[in-house]
PDB file of C-alpha atoms in Angstrom:
ATOM      1  CA  MET Y  54      79.996 188.146 147.681  1.00  0.00           C
ATOM      2  CA  LYS Y  55      82.817 187.483 145.460  1.00  0.00           C
ATOM      3  CA  ARG Y  56      85.068 190.345 146.178  1.00  0.00           C
ATOM      4  CA  THR Y  57      87.636 189.611 143.398  1.00  0.00           C
ATOM      5  CA  ILE Y  58      85.475 191.656 141.184  1.00  0.00           C
ATOM      6  CA  PHE Y  59      86.691 194.911 143.396  1.00  0.00           C
ATOM      7  CA  GLU Y  60      90.320 194.012 142.737  1.00  0.00           C
ATOM      8  CA  LYS Y  61      88.919 194.240 138.730  1.00  0.00           C
ATOM      9  CA  LEU Y  62      88.148 197.469 139.731  1.00  0.00           C
ATOM     10  CA  GLY Y  63      91.240 198.573 140.844  1.00  0.00           C
ATOM     11  CA  LEU Y  64      90.473 198.324 144.115  1.00  0.00           C
ATOM     12  CA  SER Y  65      92.779 196.848 146.676  1.00  0.00           C
ATOM     13  CA  GLU Y  66      91.669 194.500 149.618  1.00  0.00           C
ATOM     14  CA  LYS Y  67      91.523 196.526 152.388  1.00  0.00           C
ATOM     15  CA  GLU Y  68      89.848 199.789 149.718  1.00  0.00           C
ATOM     16  CA  THR Y  69      88.001 196.820 149.871  1.00  0.00           C
ATOM     17  CA  LYS Y  70      87.039 195.882 152.680  1.00  0.00           C
ATOM     18  CA  ILE Y  71      86.364 199.588 154.050  1.00  0.00           C
ATOM     19  CA  TYR Y  72      84.340 200.037 151.290  1.00  0.00           C
ATOM     20  CA  LEU Y  73      82.319 197.457 151.994  1.00  0.00           C
ATOM     21  CA  ALA Y  74      81.861 198.514 155.780  1.00  0.00           C
ATOM     22  CA  LEU Y  75      80.647 201.955 155.393  1.00  0.00           C
ATOM     23  CA  LEU Y  76      78.072 200.162 153.007  1.00  0.00           C
ATOM     24  CA  GLU Y  77      76.554 198.082 155.943  1.00  0.00           C
ATOM     25  CA  SER Y  78      77.217 200.574 158.763  1.00  0.00           C
ATOM     26  CA  GLY Y  79      75.829 203.196 156.885  1.00  0.00           C
ATOM     27  CA  ALA Y  80      77.751 207.178 158.266  1.00  0.00           C
ATOM     28  CA  ILE Y  81      80.900 206.439 161.016  1.00  0.00           C
ATOM     29  CA  SER Y  82      83.584 207.980 162.457  1.00  0.00           C
ATOM     30  CA  VAL Y  83      87.541 206.906 161.112  1.00  0.00           C
ATOM     31  CA  ARG Y  84      88.172 205.451 164.898  1.00  0.00           C
ATOM     32  CA  GLY Y  85      84.445 203.278 164.010  1.00  0.00           C
ATOM     33  CA  LEU Y  86      85.749 202.029 160.390  1.00  0.00           C
ATOM     34  CA  ALA Y  87      89.022 200.905 162.967  1.00  0.00           C
ATOM     35  CA  ASN Y  88      87.726 199.340 165.295  1.00  0.00           C
ATOM     36  CA  ILE Y  89      84.910 197.425 162.426  1.00  0.00           C
ATOM     37  CA  THR Y  90      88.108 196.458 160.166  1.00  0.00           C
ATOM     38  CA  LYS Y  91      90.611 195.895 162.363  1.00  0.00           C
ATOM     39  CA  ILE Y  92      92.939 198.084 160.308  1.00  0.00           C
ATOM     40  CA  ASN Y  93      94.518 201.127 162.249  1.00  0.00           C
ATOM     41  CA  ARG Y  94      93.397 204.526 161.878  1.00  0.00           C
ATOM     42  CA  GLY Y  95      95.796 206.237 160.288  1.00  0.00           C
ATOM     43  CA  SER Y  96      95.732 203.852 157.296  1.00  0.00           C
ATOM     44  CA  VAL Y  97      91.947 204.237 157.764  1.00  0.00           C
ATOM     45  CA  TYR Y  98      91.945 207.634 156.612  1.00  0.00           C
ATOM     46  CA  ASP Y  99      94.288 207.011 153.856  1.00  0.00           C
ATOM     47  CA  ILE Y 100      91.989 204.527 152.778  1.00  0.00           C
ATOM     48  CA  LEU Y 101      88.793 206.868 152.836  1.00  0.00           C
ATOM     49  CA  LYS Y 102      90.876 209.426 150.654  1.00  0.00           C
ATOM     50  CA  LYS Y 103      91.980 207.393 148.203  1.00  0.00           C
ATOM     51  CA  LEU Y 104      87.919 206.153 147.787  1.00  0.00           C
ATOM     52  CA  GLN Y 105      87.203 209.691 148.162  1.00  0.00           C
ATOM     53  CA  LYS Y 106      88.795 210.278 144.817  1.00  0.00           C
ATOM     54  CA  LYS Y 107      87.360 207.723 143.124  1.00  0.00           C
ATOM     55  CA  GLY Y 108      84.275 208.540 143.603  1.00  0.00           C
ATOM     56  CA  LEU Y 109      83.224 206.116 146.130  1.00  0.00           C
ATOM     57  CA  VAL Y 110      82.989 207.982 149.529  1.00  0.00           C
ATOM     58  CA  ALA Y 111      81.340 211.118 150.936  1.00  0.00           C
ATOM     59  CA  PHE Y 112      81.832 212.783 154.132  1.00  0.00           C
ATOM     60  CA  TYR Y 113      80.251 215.301 155.751  1.00  0.00           C
ATOM     61  CA  HIS Y 114      80.858 216.943 159.889  1.00  0.00           C
ATOM     62  CA  HIS Y 115      78.691 216.575 162.374  1.00  0.00           C
ATOM     63  CA  GLU Y 116      79.349 218.369 165.564  1.00  0.00           C
ATOM     64  CA  THR Y 117      83.328 217.870 165.983  1.00  0.00           C
ATOM     65  CA  LYS Y 118      83.610 215.087 164.280  1.00  0.00           C
ATOM     66  CA  GLN Y 119      84.042 214.010 160.389  1.00  0.00           C
ATOM     67  CA  LYS Y 120      82.151 211.309 159.034  1.00  0.00           C
ATOM     68  CA  PHE Y 121      81.865 209.532 155.936  1.00  0.00           C
ATOM     69  CA  ILE Y 122      79.421 207.556 153.949  1.00  0.00           C
ATOM     70  CA  ALA Y 123      79.906 205.344 151.051  1.00  0.00           C
ATOM     71  CA  GLU Y 124      78.050 206.373 148.486  1.00  0.00           C
ATOM     72  CA  ASP Y 125      75.490 204.917 145.777  1.00  0.00           C
ATOM     73  CA  PRO Y 126      76.839 201.638 145.085  1.00  0.00           C
ATOM     74  CA  GLU Y 127      76.281 202.713 140.834  1.00  0.00           C
ATOM     75  CA  LYS Y 128      79.215 204.845 141.633  1.00  0.00           C
ATOM     76  CA  LEU Y 129      81.139 201.882 140.633  1.00  0.00           C
ATOM     77  CA  LYS Y 130      80.262 201.794 136.839  1.00  0.00           C
ATOM     78  CA  THR Y 131      82.437 204.936 136.677  1.00  0.00           C
ATOM     79  CA  LEU Y 132      85.049 203.603 137.023  1.00  0.00           C
ATOM     80  CA  ILE Y 133      84.414 201.054 134.879  1.00  0.00           C
ATOM     81  CA  GLU Y 134      83.652 203.803 132.591  1.00  0.00           C
ATOM     82  CA  GLU Y 135      87.037 205.219 133.574  1.00  0.00           C
ATOM     83  CA  LYS Y 136      89.160 202.542 132.766  1.00  0.00           C
ATOM     84  CA  GLU Y 137      87.397 202.127 129.667  1.00  0.00           C
ATOM     85  CA  ARG Y 138      87.863 205.594 128.618  1.00  0.00           C
ATOM     86  CA  LYS Y 139      91.944 205.109 129.748  1.00  0.00           C
ATOM     87  CA  LEU Y 140      92.230 201.931 128.080  1.00  0.00           C
ATOM     88  CA  LYS Y 141      90.945 203.699 124.456  1.00  0.00           C
ATOM     89  CA  THR Y 142      93.387 206.577 125.169  1.00  0.00           C
ATOM     90  CA  ALA Y 143      95.830 203.658 125.660  1.00  0.00           C
ATOM     91  CA  LYS Y 144      94.969 202.277 122.198  1.00  0.00           C
ATOM     92  CA  SER Y 145      95.201 205.156 120.479  1.00  0.00           C
ATOM     93  CA  ASP Y 146      98.587 205.711 122.010  1.00  0.00           C
ATOM     94  CA  ILE Y 147     100.118 202.721 121.053  1.00  0.00           C
ATOM     95  CA  GLU Y 148      98.672 202.622 117.496  1.00  0.00           C
ATOM     96  CA  LYS Y 149     100.163 205.698 116.772  1.00  0.00           C
ATOM     97  CA  ILE Y 150     103.707 204.612 118.005  1.00  0.00           C
ATOM     98  CA  ILE Y 151     103.917 200.872 116.625  1.00  0.00           C
ATOM     99  CA  PRO Y 152     105.239 202.895 113.271  1.00  0.00           C
ATOM    100  CA  GLU Y 153     108.421 203.960 115.232  1.00  0.00           C
ATOM    101  CA  LEU Y 154     108.510 200.621 117.312  1.00  0.00           C
ATOM    102  CA  ARG Y 155     108.270 198.783 114.349  1.00  0.00           C
ATOM    103  CA  SER Y 156     111.143 201.500 112.685  1.00  0.00           C
ATOM    104  CA  ILE Y 157     113.355 200.262 115.898  1.00  0.00           C
ATOM    105  CA  GLN Y 158     113.005 196.481 115.272  1.00  0.00           C
ATOM    106  CA  GLU Y 159     113.757 196.800 111.884  1.00  0.00           C
ATOM    107  CA  LYS Y 160     117.133 198.189 112.570  1.00  0.00           C
ATOM    108  CA  ASN Y 161     118.023 195.406 113.710  1.00  0.00           C
ATOM    109  CA  GLY Y 162     116.398 193.270 110.769  1.00  0.00           C
ATOM    110  CA  GLN Y 163     119.995 191.617 110.267  1.00  0.00           C
ATOM    111  CA  LYS Y 164     119.745 189.700 113.300  1.00  0.00           C
ATOM    112  CA  PRO Y 165     117.889 186.655 112.856  1.00  0.00           C
ATOM    113  CA  THR Y 166     114.684 186.275 114.969  1.00  0.00           C
ATOM    114  CA  THR Y 167     113.116 182.581 115.961  1.00  0.00           C
ATOM    115  CA  LYS Y 168     110.830 182.323 118.027  1.00  0.00           C
ATOM    116  CA  PHE Y 169     109.710 177.909 118.865  1.00  0.00           C
ATOM    117  CA  TYR Y 170     106.047 177.114 119.567  1.00  0.00           C
ATOM    118  CA  GLU Y 171     104.676 173.879 120.604  1.00  0.00           C
ATOM    119  CA  GLY Y 172     100.893 172.230 120.682  1.00  0.00           C
ATOM    120  CA  ARG Y 173      97.971 173.091 118.731  1.00  0.00           C
ATOM    121  CA  THR Y 174      98.015 176.723 120.186  1.00  0.00           C
ATOM    122  CA  GLY Y 175     101.485 177.010 119.341  1.00  0.00           C
ATOM    123  CA  ILE Y 176     100.604 176.331 115.014  1.00  0.00           C
ATOM    124  CA  LYS Y 177      97.433 177.799 115.649  1.00  0.00           C
ATOM    125  CA  THR Y 178      99.251 180.912 116.458  1.00  0.00           C
ATOM    126  CA  ILE Y 179     102.417 180.288 113.884  1.00  0.00           C
ATOM    127  CA  LEU Y 180      99.178 179.930 111.179  1.00  0.00           C
ATOM    128  CA  ASP Y 181      97.583 183.729 112.235  1.00  0.00           C
ATOM    129  CA  ASN Y 182     101.255 185.071 112.430  1.00  0.00           C
ATOM    130  CA  VAL Y 183     100.859 184.243 108.161  1.00  0.00           C
ATOM    131  CA  PHE Y 184      97.646 185.589 108.255  1.00  0.00           C
ATOM    132  CA  GLU Y 185      98.590 189.093 110.005  1.00  0.00           C
ATOM    133  CA  ILE Y 186     101.296 189.854 107.802  1.00  0.00           C
ATOM    134  CA  LEU Y 187     100.313 189.463 104.728  1.00  0.00           C
ATOM    135  CA  ALA Y 188      96.857 190.955 105.364  1.00  0.00           C
ATOM    136  CA  SER Y 189      98.771 193.998 107.421  1.00  0.00           C
ATOM    137  CA  GLU Y 190      98.488 197.030 104.921  1.00  0.00           C
ATOM    138  CA  ALA Y 191     102.645 197.835 105.014  1.00  0.00           C
ATOM    139  CA  ASN Y 192     102.896 194.406 103.380  1.00  0.00           C
ATOM    140  CA  THR Y 193     102.559 194.175  99.443  1.00  0.00           C
ATOM    141  CA  GLU Y 194     102.537 190.599  98.632  1.00  0.00           C
ATOM    142  CA  LYS Y 195      98.944 188.413  99.587  1.00  0.00           C
ATOM    143  CA  GLU Y 196     101.207 185.405  98.533  1.00  0.00           C
ATOM    144  CA  TYR Y 197     103.246 183.039 100.257  1.00  0.00           C
ATOM    145  CA  TYR Y 198     105.130 179.635  99.556  1.00  0.00           C
ATOM    146  CA  VAL Y 199     105.214 175.786 100.897  1.00  0.00           C
ATOM    147  CA  TYR Y 200     106.723 172.622 101.474  1.00  0.00           C
ATOM    148  CA  SER Y 201     104.131 170.140 102.079  1.00  0.00           C
ATOM    149  CA  ALA Y 202     104.013 167.490 104.372  1.00  0.00           C
ATOM    150  CA  LYS Y 203     101.820 165.136 105.117  1.00  0.00           C
ATOM    151  CA  GLU Y 204     102.160 164.803 109.036  1.00  0.00           C
ATOM    152  CA  ALA Y 205     102.628 168.449 109.253  1.00  0.00           C
ATOM    153  CA  SER Y 206      99.422 168.928 107.080  1.00  0.00           C
ATOM    154  CA  GLU Y 207      97.291 166.945 109.237  1.00  0.00           C
ATOM    155  CA  ASP Y 208      98.567 169.001 112.629  1.00  0.00           C
ATOM    156  CA  ILE Y 209      98.052 172.169 111.203  1.00  0.00           C
ATOM    157  CA  LYS Y 210      93.920 170.898 109.913  1.00  0.00           C
ATOM    158  CA  GLU Y 211      93.772 170.065 113.423  1.00  0.00           C
ATOM    159  CA  ALA Y 212      95.117 173.281 115.329  1.00  0.00           C
ATOM    160  CA  TYR Y 213      93.233 174.972 112.692  1.00  0.00           C
ATOM    161  CA  PRO Y 214      90.600 173.666 110.885  1.00  0.00           C
ATOM    162  CA  ASN Y 215      89.154 176.471 108.524  1.00  0.00           C
ATOM    163  CA  PHE Y 216      92.718 177.739 107.711  1.00  0.00           C
ATOM    164  CA  THR Y 217      92.424 177.303 103.778  1.00  0.00           C
ATOM    165  CA  LYS Y 218      88.884 178.543 104.035  1.00  0.00           C
ATOM    166  CA  ASP Y 219      89.900 181.521 106.133  1.00  0.00           C
ATOM    167  CA  ARG Y 220      92.986 181.700 103.725  1.00  0.00           C
ATOM    168  CA  ILE Y 221      90.627 181.836 100.175  1.00  0.00           C
ATOM    169  CA  LYS Y 222      88.036 184.680 102.353  1.00  0.00           C
ATOM    170  CA  GLN Y 223      91.072 186.966 102.733  1.00  0.00           C
ATOM    171  CA  GLY Y 224      92.406 186.595  99.092  1.00  0.00           C
ATOM    172  CA  ILE Y 225      95.633 185.454  99.980  1.00  0.00           C
ATOM    173  CA  SER Y 226      97.290 182.987  97.328  1.00  0.00           C
ATOM    174  CA  VAL Y 227     100.016 180.005  98.004  1.00  0.00           C
ATOM    175  CA  LYS Y 228     102.157 178.501  95.951  1.00  0.00           C
ATOM    176  CA  ALA Y 229     102.912 174.516  97.272  1.00  0.00           C
ATOM    177  CA  ILE Y 230     105.404 172.120  96.353  1.00  0.00           C
ATOM    178  CA  SER Y 231     104.521 168.411  97.724  1.00  0.00           C
ATOM    179  CA  LEU Y 232     107.028 166.323  98.661  1.00  0.00           C
ATOM    180  CA  ALA Y 233     105.824 163.479  97.715  1.00  0.00           C
ATOM    181  CA  GLY Y 234     102.188 162.640  96.564  1.00  0.00           C
ATOM    182  CA  GLY Y 235      98.583 163.754  97.717  1.00  0.00           C
ATOM    183  CA  GLY Y 236      97.577 167.025  97.701  1.00  0.00           C
ATOM    184  CA  ARG Y 237      94.747 168.855  96.461  1.00  0.00           C
ATOM    185  CA  VAL Y 238      93.981 172.427  95.348  1.00  0.00           C
ATOM    186  CA  SER Y 239      90.909 174.664  96.699  1.00  0.00           C
ATOM    187  CA  GLY Y 240      91.283 178.055  95.297  1.00  0.00           C
ATOM    188  CA  LEU Y 241      94.018 180.592  95.297  1.00  0.00           C
ATOM    189  CA  ASP Y 242      96.474 177.996  94.868  1.00  0.00           C
ATOM    190  CA  GLN Y 243      98.286 176.328  92.829  1.00  0.00           C
ATOM    191  CA  ARG Y 244     100.552 172.733  93.644  1.00  0.00           C
ATOM    192  CA  ARG Y 245     103.423 171.205  91.992  1.00  0.00           C
ATOM    193  CA  TRP Y 246     105.389 167.698  93.365  1.00  0.00           C
ATOM    194  CA  LEU Y 247     108.439 166.695  93.950  1.00  0.00           C
ATOM    195  CA  GLY Y 248     107.952 163.287  93.223  1.00  0.00           C
ATOM    196  CA  THR Y 249     110.426 161.889  96.019  1.00  0.00           C
ATOM    197  CA  GLU Y 250     109.879 158.360  97.628  1.00  0.00           C
ATOM    198  CA  GLN Y 251     110.420 159.902 101.275  1.00  0.00           C
ATOM    199  CA  ASN Y 252     108.419 162.175 102.926  1.00  0.00           C
ATOM    200  CA  SER Y 253     109.512 164.835 105.123  1.00  0.00           C
ATOM    201  CA  ALA Y 254     108.158 165.230 108.110  1.00  0.00           C
ATOM    202  CA  THR Y 255     108.223 169.165 108.176  1.00  0.00           C
ATOM    203  CA  PHE Y 256     105.671 171.955 106.527  1.00  0.00           C
ATOM    204  CA  ILE Y 257     108.121 174.854 105.679  1.00  0.00           C
ATOM    205  CA  LEU Y 258     105.742 178.055 105.290  1.00  0.00           C
ATOM    206  CA  ILE Y 259     107.920 180.943 103.327  1.00  0.00           C
ATOM    207  CA  TYR Y 260     105.906 184.366 103.679  1.00  0.00           C
ATOM    208  CA  PRO Y 261     107.385 187.824 103.903  1.00  0.00           C
ATOM    209  CA  GLY Y 262     110.230 188.614 105.830  1.00  0.00           C
ATOM    210  CA  ARG Y 263     109.633 185.097 107.422  1.00  0.00           C
ATOM    211  CA  CYS Y 264     109.717 181.301 107.488  1.00  0.00           C
ATOM    212  CA  ALA Y 265     107.777 178.799 109.430  1.00  0.00           C
ATOM    213  CA  PHE Y 266     108.695 175.786 110.108  1.00  0.00           C
ATOM    214  CA  ILE Y 267     106.214 172.719 111.735  1.00  0.00           C
ATOM    215  CA  SER Y 268     107.083 169.424 112.654  1.00  0.00           C
ATOM    216  CA  ARG Y 269     107.181 166.793 115.626  1.00  0.00           C
ATOM    217  CA  ASP Y 270     109.009 166.403 118.696  1.00  0.00           C
ATOM    218  CA  VAL Y 271     110.381 163.220 119.401  1.00  0.00           C
ATOM    219  CA  ASN Y 272     107.201 162.660 121.086  1.00  0.00           C
ATOM    220  CA  GLY Y 273     105.095 163.118 118.451  1.00  0.00           C
ATOM    221  CA  VAL Y 274     103.512 166.910 119.904  1.00  0.00           C
ATOM    222  CA  PRO Y 275     103.451 169.181 117.099  1.00  0.00           C
ATOM    223  CA  VAL Y 276     106.251 172.254 117.645  1.00  0.00           C
ATOM    224  CA  GLY Y 277     107.008 175.023 115.239  1.00  0.00           C
ATOM    225  CA  VAL Y 278     109.654 177.517 114.727  1.00  0.00           C
ATOM    226  CA  ILE Y 279     109.367 181.114 112.927  1.00  0.00           C
ATOM    227  CA  ILE Y 280     112.825 182.912 111.802  1.00  0.00           C
ATOM    228  CA  GLU Y 281     112.190 186.432 111.410  1.00  0.00           C
ATOM    229  CA  ASN Y 282     114.903 187.870 109.158  1.00  0.00           C
ATOM    230  CA  GLU Y 283     114.287 189.467 105.400  1.00  0.00           C
ATOM    231  CA  MET Y 284     117.012 187.783 104.125  1.00  0.00           C
ATOM    232  CA  VAL Y 285     116.714 184.757 104.909  1.00  0.00           C
ATOM    233  CA  TYR Y 286     113.415 185.052 103.443  1.00  0.00           C
ATOM    234  CA  GLU Y 287     114.373 186.425 100.205  1.00  0.00           C
ATOM    235  CA  THR Y 288     116.826 183.527 100.281  1.00  0.00           C
ATOM    236  CA  GLN Y 289     113.982 180.705 100.419  1.00  0.00           C
ATOM    237  CA  LYS Y 290     111.938 182.432  98.104  1.00  0.00           C
ATOM    238  CA  VAL Y 291     114.243 182.411  95.292  1.00  0.00           C
ATOM    239  CA  ILE Y 292     115.451 178.991  96.162  1.00  0.00           C
ATOM    240  CA  PHE Y 293     111.747 177.446  95.959  1.00  0.00           C
ATOM    241  CA  LEU Y 294     110.439 179.639  92.951  1.00  0.00           C
ATOM    242  CA  GLN Y 295     113.857 177.930  91.140  1.00  0.00           C
ATOM    243  CA  LEU Y 296     112.502 174.530  92.077  1.00  0.00           C
ATOM    244  CA  TRP Y 297     108.882 175.490  91.212  1.00  0.00           C
ATOM    245  CA  ASN Y 298     109.931 176.707  87.570  1.00  0.00           C
ATOM    246  CA  LEU Y 299     111.738 173.374  87.231  1.00  0.00           C
ATOM    247  CA  LEU Y 300     108.837 171.439  88.071  1.00  0.00           C
ATOM    248  CA  GLU Y 301     105.952 169.984  85.758  1.00  0.00           C
ATOM    249  CA  LYS Y 302     102.707 171.129  86.833  1.00  0.00           C
TER     250      LYS Y 302
END
């Protein structure tokens, strides 16, 4: 029997040992349990009290002795139900204080926060963040801006094959400036070309309150950075739109 399941239910190793011993032995005294489990009597008694509070153990008096017995194993389900109830309550409480926590975080909005990511999983995290921010109720913008680069575009496709499809599904628009040639429109997107012969290896995403950079390290591994700062975002957005208006369709 895999005892790790009991750990997931919140039982310690000793609690599990005593509970299983009770199931096997039936009604038994503290001394009897101590002999079977090789745990000292004081600890056995304390553990039995904990198991009793969890609804897994009952006791009765037989003559002058107190004996303990395991409850029906179905009672284990109540531990799961209790955990689910507590998690549901915790989730509700967290949702209530998230606005307050964000308010605290935004007080430091003038200090850019930089987060680093690596590999396809890291790139996927960045792309998920783009959707998360643009889809949030607090955000009124449903558009972001991109400087597209061929190498990084390939990494993005590998990290998140359905990125474009999911973007369109969520009604999110994008303006993209391709640094070199290539690229095509897929829906809810506009594209213009800078026409440079040099193809930058860095893909840049500009979205509310953030700028993300996706590239490769010296070993060819995809890497990414998110800079969280409203002023940096607004500056990069202005530069992008000025360049956008200068380029021909």
